[in-house]
Short mmCIF file of C-alpha atoms in Angstrom, two decimals:
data_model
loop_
_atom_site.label_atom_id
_atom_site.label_comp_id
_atom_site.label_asym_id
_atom_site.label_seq_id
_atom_site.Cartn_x
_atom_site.Cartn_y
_atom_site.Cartn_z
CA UNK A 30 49.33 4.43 -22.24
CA UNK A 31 51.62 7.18 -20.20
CA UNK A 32 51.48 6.51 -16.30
CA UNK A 33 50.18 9.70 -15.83
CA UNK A 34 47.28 9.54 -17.84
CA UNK A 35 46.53 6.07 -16.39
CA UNK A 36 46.24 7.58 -12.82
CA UNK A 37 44.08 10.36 -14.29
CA UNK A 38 41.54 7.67 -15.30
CA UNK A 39 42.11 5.95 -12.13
CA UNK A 40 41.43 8.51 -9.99
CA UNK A 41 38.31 9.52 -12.16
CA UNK A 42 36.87 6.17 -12.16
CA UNK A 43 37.28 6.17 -8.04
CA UNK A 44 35.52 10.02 -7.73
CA UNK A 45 32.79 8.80 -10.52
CA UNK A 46 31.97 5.06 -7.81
CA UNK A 47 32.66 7.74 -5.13
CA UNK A 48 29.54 9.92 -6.24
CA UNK A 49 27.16 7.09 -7.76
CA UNK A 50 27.88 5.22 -4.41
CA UNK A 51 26.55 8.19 -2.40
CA UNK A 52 23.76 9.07 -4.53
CA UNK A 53 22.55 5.42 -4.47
CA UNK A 54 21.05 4.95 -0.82
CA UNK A 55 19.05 8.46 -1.45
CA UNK A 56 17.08 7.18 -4.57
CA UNK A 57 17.08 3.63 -2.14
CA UNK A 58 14.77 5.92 -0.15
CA UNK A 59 12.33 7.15 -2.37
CA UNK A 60 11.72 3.57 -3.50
CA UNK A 61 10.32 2.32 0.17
CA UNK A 62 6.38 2.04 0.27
CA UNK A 63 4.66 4.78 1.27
CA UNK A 64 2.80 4.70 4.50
CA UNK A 65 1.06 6.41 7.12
CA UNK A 66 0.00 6.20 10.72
CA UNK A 67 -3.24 4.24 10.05
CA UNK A 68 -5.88 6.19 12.49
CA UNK A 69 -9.15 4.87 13.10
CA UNK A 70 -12.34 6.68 11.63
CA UNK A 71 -10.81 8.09 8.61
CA UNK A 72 -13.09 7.42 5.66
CA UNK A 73 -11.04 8.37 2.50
CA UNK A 74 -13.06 9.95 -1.01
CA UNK A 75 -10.83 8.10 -2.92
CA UNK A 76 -12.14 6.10 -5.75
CA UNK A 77 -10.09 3.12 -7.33
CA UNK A 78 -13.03 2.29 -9.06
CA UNK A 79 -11.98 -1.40 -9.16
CA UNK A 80 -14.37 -4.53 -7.45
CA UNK A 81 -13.20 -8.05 -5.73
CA UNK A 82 -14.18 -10.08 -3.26
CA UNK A 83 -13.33 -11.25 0.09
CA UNK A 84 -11.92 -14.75 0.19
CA UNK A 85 -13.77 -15.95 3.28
CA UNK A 86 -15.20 -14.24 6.18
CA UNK A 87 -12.94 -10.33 6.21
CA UNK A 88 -13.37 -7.82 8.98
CA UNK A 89 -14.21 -4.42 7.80
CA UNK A 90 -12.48 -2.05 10.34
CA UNK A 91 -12.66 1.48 10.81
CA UNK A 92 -9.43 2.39 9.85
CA UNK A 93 -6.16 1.15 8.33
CA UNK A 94 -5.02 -1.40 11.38
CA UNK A 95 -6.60 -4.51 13.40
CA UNK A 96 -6.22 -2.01 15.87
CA UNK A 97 -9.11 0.04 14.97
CA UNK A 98 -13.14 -0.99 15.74
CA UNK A 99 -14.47 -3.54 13.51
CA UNK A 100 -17.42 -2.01 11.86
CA UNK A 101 -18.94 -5.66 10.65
CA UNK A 102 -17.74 -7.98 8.20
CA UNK A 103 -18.05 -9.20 4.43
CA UNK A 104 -18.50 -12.64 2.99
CA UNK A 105 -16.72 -13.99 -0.15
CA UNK A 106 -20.05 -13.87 -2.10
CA UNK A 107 -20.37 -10.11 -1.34
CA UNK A 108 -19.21 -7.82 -4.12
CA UNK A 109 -16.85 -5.41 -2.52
CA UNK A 110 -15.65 -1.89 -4.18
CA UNK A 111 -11.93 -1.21 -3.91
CA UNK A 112 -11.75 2.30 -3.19
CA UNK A 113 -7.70 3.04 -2.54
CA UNK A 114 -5.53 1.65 -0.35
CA UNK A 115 -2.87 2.41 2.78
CA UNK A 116 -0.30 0.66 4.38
CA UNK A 117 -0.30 0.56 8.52
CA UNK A 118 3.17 1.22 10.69
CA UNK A 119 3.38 -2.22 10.73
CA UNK A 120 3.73 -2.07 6.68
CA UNK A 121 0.52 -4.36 6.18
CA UNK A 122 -1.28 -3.01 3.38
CA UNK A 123 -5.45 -2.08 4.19
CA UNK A 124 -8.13 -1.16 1.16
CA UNK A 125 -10.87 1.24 1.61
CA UNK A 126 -13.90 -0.73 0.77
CA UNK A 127 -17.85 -0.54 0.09
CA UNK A 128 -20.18 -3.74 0.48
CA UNK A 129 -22.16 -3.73 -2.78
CA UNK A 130 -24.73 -6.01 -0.87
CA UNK A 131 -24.54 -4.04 2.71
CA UNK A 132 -23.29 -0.04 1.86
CA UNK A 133 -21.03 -0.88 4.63
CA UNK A 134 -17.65 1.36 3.83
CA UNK A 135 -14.68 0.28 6.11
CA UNK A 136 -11.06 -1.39 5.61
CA UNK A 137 -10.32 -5.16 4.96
CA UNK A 138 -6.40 -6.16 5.12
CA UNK A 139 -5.49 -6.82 1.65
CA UNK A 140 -4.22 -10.17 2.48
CA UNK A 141 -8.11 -11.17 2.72
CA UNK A 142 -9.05 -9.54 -0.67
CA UNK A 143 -8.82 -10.87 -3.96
CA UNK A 144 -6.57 -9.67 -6.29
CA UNK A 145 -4.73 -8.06 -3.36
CA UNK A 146 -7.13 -5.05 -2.72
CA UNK A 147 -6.61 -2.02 -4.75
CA UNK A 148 -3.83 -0.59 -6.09
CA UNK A 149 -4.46 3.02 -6.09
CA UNK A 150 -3.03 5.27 -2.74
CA UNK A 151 -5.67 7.03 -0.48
#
């Protein structure tokens, strides 16, 4: 192969790492959980339409932190509806749940929920 043509691919290959290696921290980005500012009182329509349970005594909170007023709690025999889900600023994960047994709606930290909580966003 001619020296000329084998710095041609040289060069190409560096430009070709060059560009991947800058396009790869923006798609990086759009792969980091999505969250919000979890505010208290905000009582999502969203329906995930899945159930679980609680796996011992779980705060229900009125919004998307432990920061936020506990509204009461569920037990692990309680049947809870998963409505949808949000993650805090802290990047802990909250579901939007109903009390089959109580109609209470509030948000239990998924870490307390079986099956994780739901898995569809608010």
């Amino acid at each position: 192969m001619n020296t000329k043509l084998r710095n041609g691919l040289a060069v190409a290959g560096i430009a070709v790492v060059g560009i991947v290696g800058i396009a790869l921290p923006a798609s990086a980005n759009d792969e980091k959980p999505f969250t919000v500012a979890g505010f208290c009182g905000w009582d999502p329509g969203t329906d995930g339409g899945t159930y679980g349970h609680a796996y011992g005594h779980a705060n229900v909170r009125s919004g998307p932190g432990a920061h936020c007023d506990r509204r009461g709690g569920a037990e692990p025999q309680d049947s809870l509806h998963y409505r949808c889900y949000a993650a805090a600023a802290d990047g802990s994960t909250w579901t939007y749940v109903t009390d089959e047994r109580t109609w209470l709606t509030g948000w239990i930290r998924d870490t307390y929920l079986s099956g994780g909580g739901s898995y569809t966003h608010c």
